[in-house]
Coordinates of C-alpha atoms and ligand atoms in Angstrom, one line a residue:
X24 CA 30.6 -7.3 74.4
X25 CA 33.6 -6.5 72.6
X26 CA 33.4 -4.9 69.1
X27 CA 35.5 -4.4 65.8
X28 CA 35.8 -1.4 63.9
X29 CA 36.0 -1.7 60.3
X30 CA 37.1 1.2 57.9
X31 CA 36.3 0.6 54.3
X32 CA 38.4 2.4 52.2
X33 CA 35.6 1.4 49.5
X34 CA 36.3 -2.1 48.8
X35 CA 33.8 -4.1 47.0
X36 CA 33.9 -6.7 50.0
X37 CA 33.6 -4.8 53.1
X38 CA 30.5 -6.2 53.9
X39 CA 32.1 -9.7 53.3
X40 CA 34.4 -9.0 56.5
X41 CA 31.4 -7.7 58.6
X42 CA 29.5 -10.8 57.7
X43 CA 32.3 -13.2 58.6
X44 CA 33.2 -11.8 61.7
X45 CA 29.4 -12.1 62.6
X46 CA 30.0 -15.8 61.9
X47 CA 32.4 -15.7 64.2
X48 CA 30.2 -14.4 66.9
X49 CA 31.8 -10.7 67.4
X50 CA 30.2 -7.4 66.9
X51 CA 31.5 -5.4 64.5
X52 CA 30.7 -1.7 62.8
X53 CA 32.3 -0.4 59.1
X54 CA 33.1 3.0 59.1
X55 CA 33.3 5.3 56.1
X56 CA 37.1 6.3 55.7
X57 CA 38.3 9.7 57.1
X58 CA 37.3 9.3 60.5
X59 CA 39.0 10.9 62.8
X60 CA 41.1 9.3 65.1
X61 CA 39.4 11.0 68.0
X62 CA 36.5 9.5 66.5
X63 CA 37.9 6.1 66.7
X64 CA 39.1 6.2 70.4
X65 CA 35.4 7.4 71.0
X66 CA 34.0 4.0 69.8
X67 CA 36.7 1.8 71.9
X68 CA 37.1 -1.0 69.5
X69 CA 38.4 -4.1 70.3
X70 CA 40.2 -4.7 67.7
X71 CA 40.8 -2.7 63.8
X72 CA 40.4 -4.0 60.7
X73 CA 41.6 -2.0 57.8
X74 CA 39.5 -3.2 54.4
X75 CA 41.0 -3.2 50.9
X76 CA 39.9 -0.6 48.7
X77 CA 40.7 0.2 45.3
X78 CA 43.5 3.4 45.4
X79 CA 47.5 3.5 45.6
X80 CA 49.0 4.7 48.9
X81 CA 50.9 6.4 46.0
X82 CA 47.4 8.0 44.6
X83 CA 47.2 12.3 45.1
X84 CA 43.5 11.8 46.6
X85 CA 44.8 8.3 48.5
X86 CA 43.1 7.6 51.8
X87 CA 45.7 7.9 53.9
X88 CA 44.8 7.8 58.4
X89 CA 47.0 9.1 60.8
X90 CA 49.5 6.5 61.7
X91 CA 48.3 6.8 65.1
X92 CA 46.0 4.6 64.3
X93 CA 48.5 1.8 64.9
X94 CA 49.6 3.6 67.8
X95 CA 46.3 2.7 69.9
X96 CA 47.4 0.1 71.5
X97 CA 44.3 -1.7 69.4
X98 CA 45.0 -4.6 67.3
X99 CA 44.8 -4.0 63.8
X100 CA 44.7 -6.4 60.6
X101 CA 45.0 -4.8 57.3
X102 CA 43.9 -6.4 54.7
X103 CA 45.1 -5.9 51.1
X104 CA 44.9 -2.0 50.6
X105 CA 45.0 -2.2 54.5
X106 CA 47.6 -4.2 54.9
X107 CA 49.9 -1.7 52.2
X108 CA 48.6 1.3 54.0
X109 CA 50.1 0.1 57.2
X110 CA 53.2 -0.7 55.8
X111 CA 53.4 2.0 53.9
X112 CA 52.7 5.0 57.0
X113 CA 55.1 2.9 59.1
X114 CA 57.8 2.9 56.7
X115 CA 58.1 -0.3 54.7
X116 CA 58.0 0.4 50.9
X117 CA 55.0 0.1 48.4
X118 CA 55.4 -0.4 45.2
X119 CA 53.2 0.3 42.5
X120 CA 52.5 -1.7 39.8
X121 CA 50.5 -1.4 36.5
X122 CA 49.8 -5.1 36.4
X123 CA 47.1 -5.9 38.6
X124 CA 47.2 -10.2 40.2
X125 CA 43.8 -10.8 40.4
X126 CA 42.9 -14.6 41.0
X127 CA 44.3 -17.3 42.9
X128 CA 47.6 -17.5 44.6
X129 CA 48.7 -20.3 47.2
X130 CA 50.3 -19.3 50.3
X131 CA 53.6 -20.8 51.5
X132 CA 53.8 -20.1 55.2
X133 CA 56.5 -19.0 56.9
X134 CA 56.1 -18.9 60.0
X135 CA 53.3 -20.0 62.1
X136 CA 53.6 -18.6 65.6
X137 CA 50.8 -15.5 65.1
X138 CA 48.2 -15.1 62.4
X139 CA 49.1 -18.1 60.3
X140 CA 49.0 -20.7 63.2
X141 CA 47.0 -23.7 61.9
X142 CA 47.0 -22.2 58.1
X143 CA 48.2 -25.2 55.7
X144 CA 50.9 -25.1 53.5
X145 CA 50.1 -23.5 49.7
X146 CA 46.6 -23.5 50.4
X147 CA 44.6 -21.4 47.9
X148 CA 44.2 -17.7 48.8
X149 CA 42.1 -14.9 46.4
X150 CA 44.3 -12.0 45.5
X151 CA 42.8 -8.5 43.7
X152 CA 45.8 -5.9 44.0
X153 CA 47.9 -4.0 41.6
X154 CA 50.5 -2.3 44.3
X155 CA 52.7 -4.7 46.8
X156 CA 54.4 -4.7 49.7
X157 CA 58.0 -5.1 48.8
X158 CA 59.9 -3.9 52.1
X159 CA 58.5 -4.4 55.6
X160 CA 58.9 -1.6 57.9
X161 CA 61.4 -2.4 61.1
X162 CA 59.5 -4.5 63.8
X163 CA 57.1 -6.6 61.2
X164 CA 58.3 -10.0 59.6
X165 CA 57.2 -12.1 56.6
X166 CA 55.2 -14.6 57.9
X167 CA 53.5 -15.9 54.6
X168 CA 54.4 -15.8 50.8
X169 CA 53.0 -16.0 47.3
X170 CA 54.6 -16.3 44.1
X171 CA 54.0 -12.6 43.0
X172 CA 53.6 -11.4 46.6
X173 CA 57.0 -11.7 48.7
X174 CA 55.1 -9.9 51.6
X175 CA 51.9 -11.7 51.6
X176 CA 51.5 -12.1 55.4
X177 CA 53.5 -9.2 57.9
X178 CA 53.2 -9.1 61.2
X179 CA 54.7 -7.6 64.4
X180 CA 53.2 -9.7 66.8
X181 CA 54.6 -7.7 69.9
X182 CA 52.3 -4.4 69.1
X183 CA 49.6 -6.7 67.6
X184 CA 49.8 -5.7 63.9
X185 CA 49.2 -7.8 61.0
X186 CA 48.7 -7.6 57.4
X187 CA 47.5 -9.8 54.6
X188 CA 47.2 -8.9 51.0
X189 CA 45.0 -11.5 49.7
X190 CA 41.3 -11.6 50.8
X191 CA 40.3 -13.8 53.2
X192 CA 36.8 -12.6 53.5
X193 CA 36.1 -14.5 50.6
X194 CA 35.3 -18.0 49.6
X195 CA 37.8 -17.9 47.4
X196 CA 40.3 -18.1 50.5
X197 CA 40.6 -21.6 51.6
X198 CA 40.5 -21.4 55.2
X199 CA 39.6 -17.7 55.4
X200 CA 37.6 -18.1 58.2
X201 CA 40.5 -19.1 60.3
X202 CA 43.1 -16.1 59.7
X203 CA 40.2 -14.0 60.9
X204 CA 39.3 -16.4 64.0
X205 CA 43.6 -16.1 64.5
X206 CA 43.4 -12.4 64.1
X207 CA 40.1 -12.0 66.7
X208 CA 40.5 -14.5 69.3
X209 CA 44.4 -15.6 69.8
X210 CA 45.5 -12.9 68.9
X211 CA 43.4 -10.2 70.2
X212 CA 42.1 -11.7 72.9
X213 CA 38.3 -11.1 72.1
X214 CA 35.2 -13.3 72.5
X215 CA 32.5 -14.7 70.9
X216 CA 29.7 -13.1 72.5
X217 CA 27.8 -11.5 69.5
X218 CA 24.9 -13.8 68.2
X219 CA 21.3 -12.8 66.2
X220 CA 19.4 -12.0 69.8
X221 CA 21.8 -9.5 70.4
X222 CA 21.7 -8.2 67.5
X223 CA 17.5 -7.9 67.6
X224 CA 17.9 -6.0 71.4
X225 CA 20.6 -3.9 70.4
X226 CA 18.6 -2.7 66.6
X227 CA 15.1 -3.2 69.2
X228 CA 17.0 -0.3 71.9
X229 CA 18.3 1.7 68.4
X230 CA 14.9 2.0 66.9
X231 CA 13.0 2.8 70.6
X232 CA 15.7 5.6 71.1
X233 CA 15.6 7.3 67.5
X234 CA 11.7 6.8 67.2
X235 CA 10.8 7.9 70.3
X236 CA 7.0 8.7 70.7
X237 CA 6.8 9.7 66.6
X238 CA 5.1 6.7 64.8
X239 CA 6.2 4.3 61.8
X240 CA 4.9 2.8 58.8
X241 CA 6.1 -0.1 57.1
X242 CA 5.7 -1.5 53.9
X243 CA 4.8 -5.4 53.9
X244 CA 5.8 -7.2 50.5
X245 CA 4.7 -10.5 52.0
X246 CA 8.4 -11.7 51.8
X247 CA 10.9 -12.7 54.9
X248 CA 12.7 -9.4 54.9
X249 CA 10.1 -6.9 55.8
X250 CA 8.3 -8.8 58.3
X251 CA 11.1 -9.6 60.5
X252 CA 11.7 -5.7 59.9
X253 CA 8.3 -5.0 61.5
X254 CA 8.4 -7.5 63.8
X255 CA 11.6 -5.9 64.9
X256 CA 10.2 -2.5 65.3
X257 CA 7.2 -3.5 66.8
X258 CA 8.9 -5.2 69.6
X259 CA 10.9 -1.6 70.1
X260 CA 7.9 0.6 69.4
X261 CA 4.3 -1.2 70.1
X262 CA 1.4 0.3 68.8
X263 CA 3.1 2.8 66.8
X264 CA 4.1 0.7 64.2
X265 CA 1.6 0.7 61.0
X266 CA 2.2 -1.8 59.0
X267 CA 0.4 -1.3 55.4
X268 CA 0.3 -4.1 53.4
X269 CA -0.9 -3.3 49.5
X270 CA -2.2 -5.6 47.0
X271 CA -0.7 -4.2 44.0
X272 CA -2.0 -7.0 41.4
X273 CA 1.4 -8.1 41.2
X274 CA 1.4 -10.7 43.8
X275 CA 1.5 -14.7 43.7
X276 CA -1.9 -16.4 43.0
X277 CA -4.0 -16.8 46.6
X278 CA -0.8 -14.6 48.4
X279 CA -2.8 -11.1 49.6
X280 CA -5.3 -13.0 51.1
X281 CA -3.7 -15.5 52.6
X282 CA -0.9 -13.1 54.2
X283 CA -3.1 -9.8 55.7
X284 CA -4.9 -13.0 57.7
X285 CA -1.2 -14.3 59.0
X286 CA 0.2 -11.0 59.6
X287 CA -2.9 -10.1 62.0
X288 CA -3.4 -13.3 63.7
X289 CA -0.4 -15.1 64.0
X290 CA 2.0 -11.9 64.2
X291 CA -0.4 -9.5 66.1
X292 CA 0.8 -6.7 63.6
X293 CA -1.1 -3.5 63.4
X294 CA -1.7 -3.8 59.6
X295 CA -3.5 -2.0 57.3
X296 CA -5.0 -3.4 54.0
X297 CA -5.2 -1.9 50.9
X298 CA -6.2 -3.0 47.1
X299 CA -4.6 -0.7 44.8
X300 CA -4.1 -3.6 41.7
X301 CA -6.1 -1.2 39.5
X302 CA -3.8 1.8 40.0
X303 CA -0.7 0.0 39.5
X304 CA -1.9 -1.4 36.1
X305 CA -3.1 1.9 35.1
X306 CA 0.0 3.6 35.9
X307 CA 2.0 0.9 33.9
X308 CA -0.1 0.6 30.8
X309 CA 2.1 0.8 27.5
X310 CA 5.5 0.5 29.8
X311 CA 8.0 -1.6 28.7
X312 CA 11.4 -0.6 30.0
X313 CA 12.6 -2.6 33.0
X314 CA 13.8 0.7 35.1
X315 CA 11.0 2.4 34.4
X316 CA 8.3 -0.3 35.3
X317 CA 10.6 -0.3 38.8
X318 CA 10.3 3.4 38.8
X319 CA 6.6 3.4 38.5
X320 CA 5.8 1.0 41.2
X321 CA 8.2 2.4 44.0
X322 CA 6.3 5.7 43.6
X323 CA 2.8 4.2 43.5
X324 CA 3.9 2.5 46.7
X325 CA 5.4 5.3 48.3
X326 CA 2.2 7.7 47.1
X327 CA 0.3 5.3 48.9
X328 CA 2.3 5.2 51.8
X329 CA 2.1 9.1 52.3
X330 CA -1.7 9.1 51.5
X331 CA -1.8 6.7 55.1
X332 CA 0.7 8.3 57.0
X333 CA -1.6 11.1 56.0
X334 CA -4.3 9.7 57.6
X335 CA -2.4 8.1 60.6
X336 CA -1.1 11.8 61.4
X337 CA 2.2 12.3 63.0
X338 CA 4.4 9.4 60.9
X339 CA 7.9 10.6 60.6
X340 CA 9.5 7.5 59.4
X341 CA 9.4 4.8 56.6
X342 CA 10.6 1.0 57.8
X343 CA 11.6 -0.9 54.9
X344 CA 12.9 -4.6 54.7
X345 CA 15.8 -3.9 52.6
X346 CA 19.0 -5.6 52.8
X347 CA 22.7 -5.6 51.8
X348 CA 22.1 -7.0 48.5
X349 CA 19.0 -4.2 47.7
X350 CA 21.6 -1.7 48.8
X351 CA 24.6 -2.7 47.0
X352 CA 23.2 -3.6 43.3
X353 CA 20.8 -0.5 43.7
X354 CA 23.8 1.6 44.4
X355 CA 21.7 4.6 44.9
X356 CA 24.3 7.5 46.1
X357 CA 27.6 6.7 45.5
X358 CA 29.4 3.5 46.0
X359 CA 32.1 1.1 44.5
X360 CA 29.7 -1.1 42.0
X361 CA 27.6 0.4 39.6
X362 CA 23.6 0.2 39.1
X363 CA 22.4 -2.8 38.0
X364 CA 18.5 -2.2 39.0
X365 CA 16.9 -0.2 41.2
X366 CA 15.7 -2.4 44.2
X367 CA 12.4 -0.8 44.5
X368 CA 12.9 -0.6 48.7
X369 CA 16.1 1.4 47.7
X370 CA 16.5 2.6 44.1
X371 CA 12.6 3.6 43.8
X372 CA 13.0 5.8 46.5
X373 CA 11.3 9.5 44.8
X374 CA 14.3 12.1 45.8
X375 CA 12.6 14.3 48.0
X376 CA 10.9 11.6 50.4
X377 CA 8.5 12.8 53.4
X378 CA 9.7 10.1 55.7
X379 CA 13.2 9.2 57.7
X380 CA 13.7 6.2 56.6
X381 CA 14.4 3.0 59.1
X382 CA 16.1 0.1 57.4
X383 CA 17.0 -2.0 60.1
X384 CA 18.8 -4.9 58.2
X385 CA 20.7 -3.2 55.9
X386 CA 23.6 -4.7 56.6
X387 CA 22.4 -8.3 56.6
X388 CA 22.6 -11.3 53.6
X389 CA 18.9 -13.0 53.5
X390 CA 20.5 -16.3 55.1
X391 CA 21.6 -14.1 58.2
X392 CA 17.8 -12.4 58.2
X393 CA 16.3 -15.8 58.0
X394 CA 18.3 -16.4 60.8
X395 CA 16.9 -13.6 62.5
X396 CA 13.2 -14.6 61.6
X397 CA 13.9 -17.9 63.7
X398 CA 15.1 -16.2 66.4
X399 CA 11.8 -14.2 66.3
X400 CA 9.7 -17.0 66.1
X401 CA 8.5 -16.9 62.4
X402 CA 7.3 -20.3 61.2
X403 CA 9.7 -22.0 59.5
X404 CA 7.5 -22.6 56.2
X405 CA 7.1 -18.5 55.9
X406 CA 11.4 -18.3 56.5
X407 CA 12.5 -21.0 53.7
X408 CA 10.1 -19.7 51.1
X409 CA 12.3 -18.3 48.1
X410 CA 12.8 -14.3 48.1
X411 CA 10.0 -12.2 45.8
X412 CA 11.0 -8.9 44.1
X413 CA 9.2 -5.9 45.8
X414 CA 7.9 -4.9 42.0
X415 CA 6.7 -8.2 41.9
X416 CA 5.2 -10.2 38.9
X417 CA 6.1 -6.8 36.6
X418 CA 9.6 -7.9 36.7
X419 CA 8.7 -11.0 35.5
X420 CA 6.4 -10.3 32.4
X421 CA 9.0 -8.8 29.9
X422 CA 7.5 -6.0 27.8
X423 CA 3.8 -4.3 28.9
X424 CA 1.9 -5.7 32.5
X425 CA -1.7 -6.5 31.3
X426 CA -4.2 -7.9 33.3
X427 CA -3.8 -11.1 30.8
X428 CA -0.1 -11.7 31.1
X429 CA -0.3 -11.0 34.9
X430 CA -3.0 -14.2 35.1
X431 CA -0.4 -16.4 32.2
X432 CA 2.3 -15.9 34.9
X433 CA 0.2 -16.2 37.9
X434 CA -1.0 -19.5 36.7
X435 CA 3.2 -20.6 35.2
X436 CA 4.2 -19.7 38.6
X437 CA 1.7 -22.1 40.5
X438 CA 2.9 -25.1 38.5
X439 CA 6.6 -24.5 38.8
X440 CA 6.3 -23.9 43.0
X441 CA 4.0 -27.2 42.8
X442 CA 5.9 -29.5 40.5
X443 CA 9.4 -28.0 42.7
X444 CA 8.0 -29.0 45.8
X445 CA 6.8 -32.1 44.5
X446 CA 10.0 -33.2 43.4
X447 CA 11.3 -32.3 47.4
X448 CA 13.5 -29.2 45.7
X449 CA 12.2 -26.1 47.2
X450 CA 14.4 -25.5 49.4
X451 CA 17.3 -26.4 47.8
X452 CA 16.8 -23.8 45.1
X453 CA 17.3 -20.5 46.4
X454 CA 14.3 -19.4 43.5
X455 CA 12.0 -21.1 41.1
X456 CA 10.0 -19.0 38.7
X457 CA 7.9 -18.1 35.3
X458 CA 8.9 -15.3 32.8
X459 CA 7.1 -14.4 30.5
X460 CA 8.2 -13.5 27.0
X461 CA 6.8 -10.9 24.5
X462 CA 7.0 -12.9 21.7
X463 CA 4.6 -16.0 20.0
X464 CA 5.7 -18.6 18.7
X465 CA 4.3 -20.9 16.0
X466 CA 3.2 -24.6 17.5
X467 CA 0.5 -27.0 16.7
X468 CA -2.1 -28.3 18.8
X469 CA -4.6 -31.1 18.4
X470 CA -3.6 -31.1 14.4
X471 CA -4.2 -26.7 14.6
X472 CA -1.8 -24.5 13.9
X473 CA -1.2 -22.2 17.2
X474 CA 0.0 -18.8 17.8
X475 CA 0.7 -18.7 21.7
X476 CA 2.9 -17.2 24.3
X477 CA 6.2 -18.7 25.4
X478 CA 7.0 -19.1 29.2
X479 CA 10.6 -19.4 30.8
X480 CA 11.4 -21.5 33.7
X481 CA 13.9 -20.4 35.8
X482 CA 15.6 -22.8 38.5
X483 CA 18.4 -21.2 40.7
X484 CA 20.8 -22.1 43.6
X485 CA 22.6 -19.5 45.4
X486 CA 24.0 -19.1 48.7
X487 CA 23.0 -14.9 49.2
X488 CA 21.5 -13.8 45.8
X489 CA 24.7 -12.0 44.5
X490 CA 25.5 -14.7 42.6
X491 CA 23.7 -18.1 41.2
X492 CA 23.6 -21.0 38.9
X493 CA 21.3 -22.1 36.8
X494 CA 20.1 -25.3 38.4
X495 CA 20.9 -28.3 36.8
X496 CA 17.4 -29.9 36.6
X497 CA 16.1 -33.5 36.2
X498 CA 14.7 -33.5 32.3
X499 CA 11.6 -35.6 34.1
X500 CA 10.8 -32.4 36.2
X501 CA 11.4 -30.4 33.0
X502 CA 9.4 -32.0 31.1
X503 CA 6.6 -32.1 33.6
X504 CA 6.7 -28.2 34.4
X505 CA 6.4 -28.0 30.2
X506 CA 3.7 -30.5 29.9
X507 CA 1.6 -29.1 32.4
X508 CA 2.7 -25.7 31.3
X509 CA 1.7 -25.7 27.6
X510 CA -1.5 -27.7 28.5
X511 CA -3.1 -25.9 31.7
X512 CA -2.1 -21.7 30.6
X513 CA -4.2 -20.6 28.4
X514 CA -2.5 -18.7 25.7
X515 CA 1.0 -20.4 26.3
X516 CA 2.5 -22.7 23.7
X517 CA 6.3 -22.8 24.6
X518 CA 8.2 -23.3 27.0
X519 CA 12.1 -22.5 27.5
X520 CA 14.9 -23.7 30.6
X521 CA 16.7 -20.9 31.0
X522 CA 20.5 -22.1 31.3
X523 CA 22.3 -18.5 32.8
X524 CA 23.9 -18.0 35.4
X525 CA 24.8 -14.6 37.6
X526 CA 26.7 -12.7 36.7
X527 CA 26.8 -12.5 33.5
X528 CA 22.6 -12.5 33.6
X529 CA 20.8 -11.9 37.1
X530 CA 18.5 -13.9 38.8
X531 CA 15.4 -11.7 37.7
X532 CA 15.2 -10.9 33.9
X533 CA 14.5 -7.4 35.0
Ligands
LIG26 P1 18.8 -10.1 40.6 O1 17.7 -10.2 39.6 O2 19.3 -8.7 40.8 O3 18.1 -10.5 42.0 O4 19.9 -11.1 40.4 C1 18.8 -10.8 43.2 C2 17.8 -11.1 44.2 O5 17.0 -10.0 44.6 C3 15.7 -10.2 44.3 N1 15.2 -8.9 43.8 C4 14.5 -8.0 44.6 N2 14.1 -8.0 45.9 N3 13.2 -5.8 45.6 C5 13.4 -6.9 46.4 O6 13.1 -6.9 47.5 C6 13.5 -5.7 44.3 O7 13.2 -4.8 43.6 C7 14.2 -6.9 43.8 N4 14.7 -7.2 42.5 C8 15.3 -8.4 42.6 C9 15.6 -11.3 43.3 O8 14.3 -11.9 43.3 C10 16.7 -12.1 43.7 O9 16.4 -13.0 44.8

């Protein structure tokens, strides 16, 4: 199967290219910058691909390879840091630029015999770059060209080197998909072998060789991602798989019960089963900051986790469901973006943890591990159902979790999922929710004055959870979700459409 290396000189989209090529059915691996090129010729890619990042080749501390690294005989695309580090080591001319282009550009190509083949004329490309290309080093050509950009597109098609300075791992990039399919298949010479089952055997042959006869737990939230984790790990591991599954009196009305029966019956999972509600509450009694009530609950969970392994004897590792997403707006050791929450799977993490962890989809968007769950057989109702925050219904009641305000939400919650699936738009809503507020408001009821609660109902669409829109509702569902709302939750009075989209709010309000 043939692969494709990705360095990441610490662009914010590097994950964006591994995802894409996916798509396009070929392996690929990102590689922290500095890697030697021993190192490289070790992994045998297939092909290079050079990410953008945010430095000037001009930069004291720039990340600058060997220019061996075009010297392979590998194909290499750089792409917009990439693509000016490759000019730049083999002598074309940089130049710096305070003002950054940032936006859209359309493309006027020049030439369409290599990586532009099939590419429209002007079609819309994204560009984030301060520095350009300005001079092409001997051998390359200008095969494409933006208004600000003269060298937008270089290649040198006989040593299989190509540039671009816009992004086209983004939707953004009309057509993106096919300078990348230009770049893999014609031009390279790979093949579209790579596809989710391959992925499962190749993580299933990972896991059995890194676990060995050492055993795993692993934390089941009841959502999509952490069940196809375990189900991954079990099929590499068997019986040494624990899966622990805690009712933290934060769940969805009916879900603990409902869910330790599925994950025993119809999975065969080794799980064990454990209420805890009245230590979560306890510890967050009187907390009101969002961090902190994330803080809390990932060490409650991973307390727990350690009192089992305990018990099991002989647990060395910790399997968690997170995925790109957790990892990326958690940003829990260095990274390009900054924190935006703490994930609890990632950001809740203690800092001196007992366990290895195993986190076996890290690199995945949910619509690419709900792909995997088909693959391993999960029913479809379980795969489409919308994604649920490891902390819970705590994220959901702003200011202090009481036993009260868990049951207002609980209760919210039911009539939003019902009156959404009545109106046939579940699944076209990527997540449909209650929030409560900590405030009353004034109302009046059967000719009384009230002093109730207000509930917010929040309807989003998005495509991987990084970004969303508010959903643009029918004021007949609206005004049956308030209805209900204000006349079957006890203490509720008001009710509010929340009309945000991410960024600049997120999905959750905490
Ligand atoms: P935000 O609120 O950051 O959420 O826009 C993006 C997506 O992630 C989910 N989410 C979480 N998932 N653990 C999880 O497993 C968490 O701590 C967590 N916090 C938010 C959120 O529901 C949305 O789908």
């Amino acid at each position: 199967m043939n692969k494709v290396a990705i360095l990441d000189f610490g662009s914010q989209y590097t994950q964006l290219i591994a995802r894409k090529i996916r798509e396009l059915g070929v392996f690929s691996e990102i590689f922290p910058v500095g890697l030697s090129i021993s190192r490289i010729k070790k992994e045998k890619p297939d092909a290079l691909i050079l990410s953008g990042g945010p430095q000037s080749v001009y930069q004291k501390d720039a990340h600058l390879p060997s220019k061996e690294i075009f010297m392979m005989g590998v194909p290499v695309l750089g792409i917009c840091y990439g693509s000016q580090l490759m000019a730049h080591l083999l002598g074309g001319k940089v130049i710096p630029s305070k003002k950054r282009e940032y936006g859209f550009a359309y493309l006027e190509v020049l030439d369409r015999r290599g990586l532009l083949s099939g590419i429209k004329d002007k079609g819309q490309v994204w560009m984030s770059h301060g520095d350009r290309t300005e001079e092409v080093p001997s051998g390359f050509i200008i095969s494409g060209e933006t208004a600000n950009c003269r060298a937008a597109v270089i290649e040198w098609r006989e040593r299989k080197l190509f540039g671009v300075q816009f992004h086209p791992e983004v939707v953004h990039t009309r057509q993106g998909k096919k300078y990348l399919s230009n770049f893999l298949f014609s031009l390279s010479g790979l093949k579209a072998e790579w596809s989710m089952g391959s992925f499962i055997e190749r993580k299933v042959e990972e896991i059995r060789r890194l676990v060995g006869e050492r055993k795993v737990i692993c934390g089941l939230s009841g959502g999509v991602d952490s069940l196809v984790t375990s189900l991954i790990i079990q099929r590499a591991i068997k019986d040494n798989l624990f899966c622990i599954f805690v009712d933290n009196g934060l769940l969805r009305k009916g879900q603990y019960q409902g869910l330790m029966k599925r994950f025993k019956d119809r999975f065969g999972l080794n799980v064990i089963g454990l209420d805890a509600s009245r230590v979560f509450l306890e510890r967050l009694k009187k907390i009101s900051s969002p961090e902190r009530k994330r803080k809390i609950i990932g060490e409650v969970f991973i307390r727990i986790f350690e009192r089992e392994a305990a018990k099991i004897g002989d647990v060395s590792f910790l399997a968690q469901g997170t995925i790109y997403p957790d990892v990326i707006e958690s940003n829990p050791v260095k990274g390009p973006s900054s924190r935006i929450k703490s994930h609890h799977n990632v950001g809740g993490l203690p800092p001196r943890l007992k366990f290895k962890l195993i986190e076996p989809l890290k690199e995945l968007f949910k619509d690419e591990v709900r792909a995997l769950a088909e693959e391993l057989g999960i029913d479809r109702e379980f795969i489409v159902q919308h994604p649920f925050p490891g902390p819970g219904l705590a994220v959901r009641i702003v200011g202090e979790v009481t036993q009260e305000r868990i049951k207002v939400i609980r209760d919210a919650d039911e009539i939003i999922i019902e009156e959404v699936k009545r109106a046939r738009l579940y699944q076209k809503l990527w997540q449909a929710f209650a929030v409560l507020l900590p405030v009353k408001s004034v109302g009046v009821m059967g000719d009384q004055r009230t002093y109730h609660g207000v509930v917010v109902v929040r309807l989003v669409q998005s495509v991987d959870g990084m970004t969303a829109n508010w959903f643009h509702a029918d004021h007949k569902l609206l005004s049956r979700i308030s209805s209900r709302i204000v006349n079957e939750v006890d203490g509720i009075n008001r009710v509010a459409y929340d009309i945000t989209t991410k960024p600049p709010g997120t999905i959750e309000w905490e």
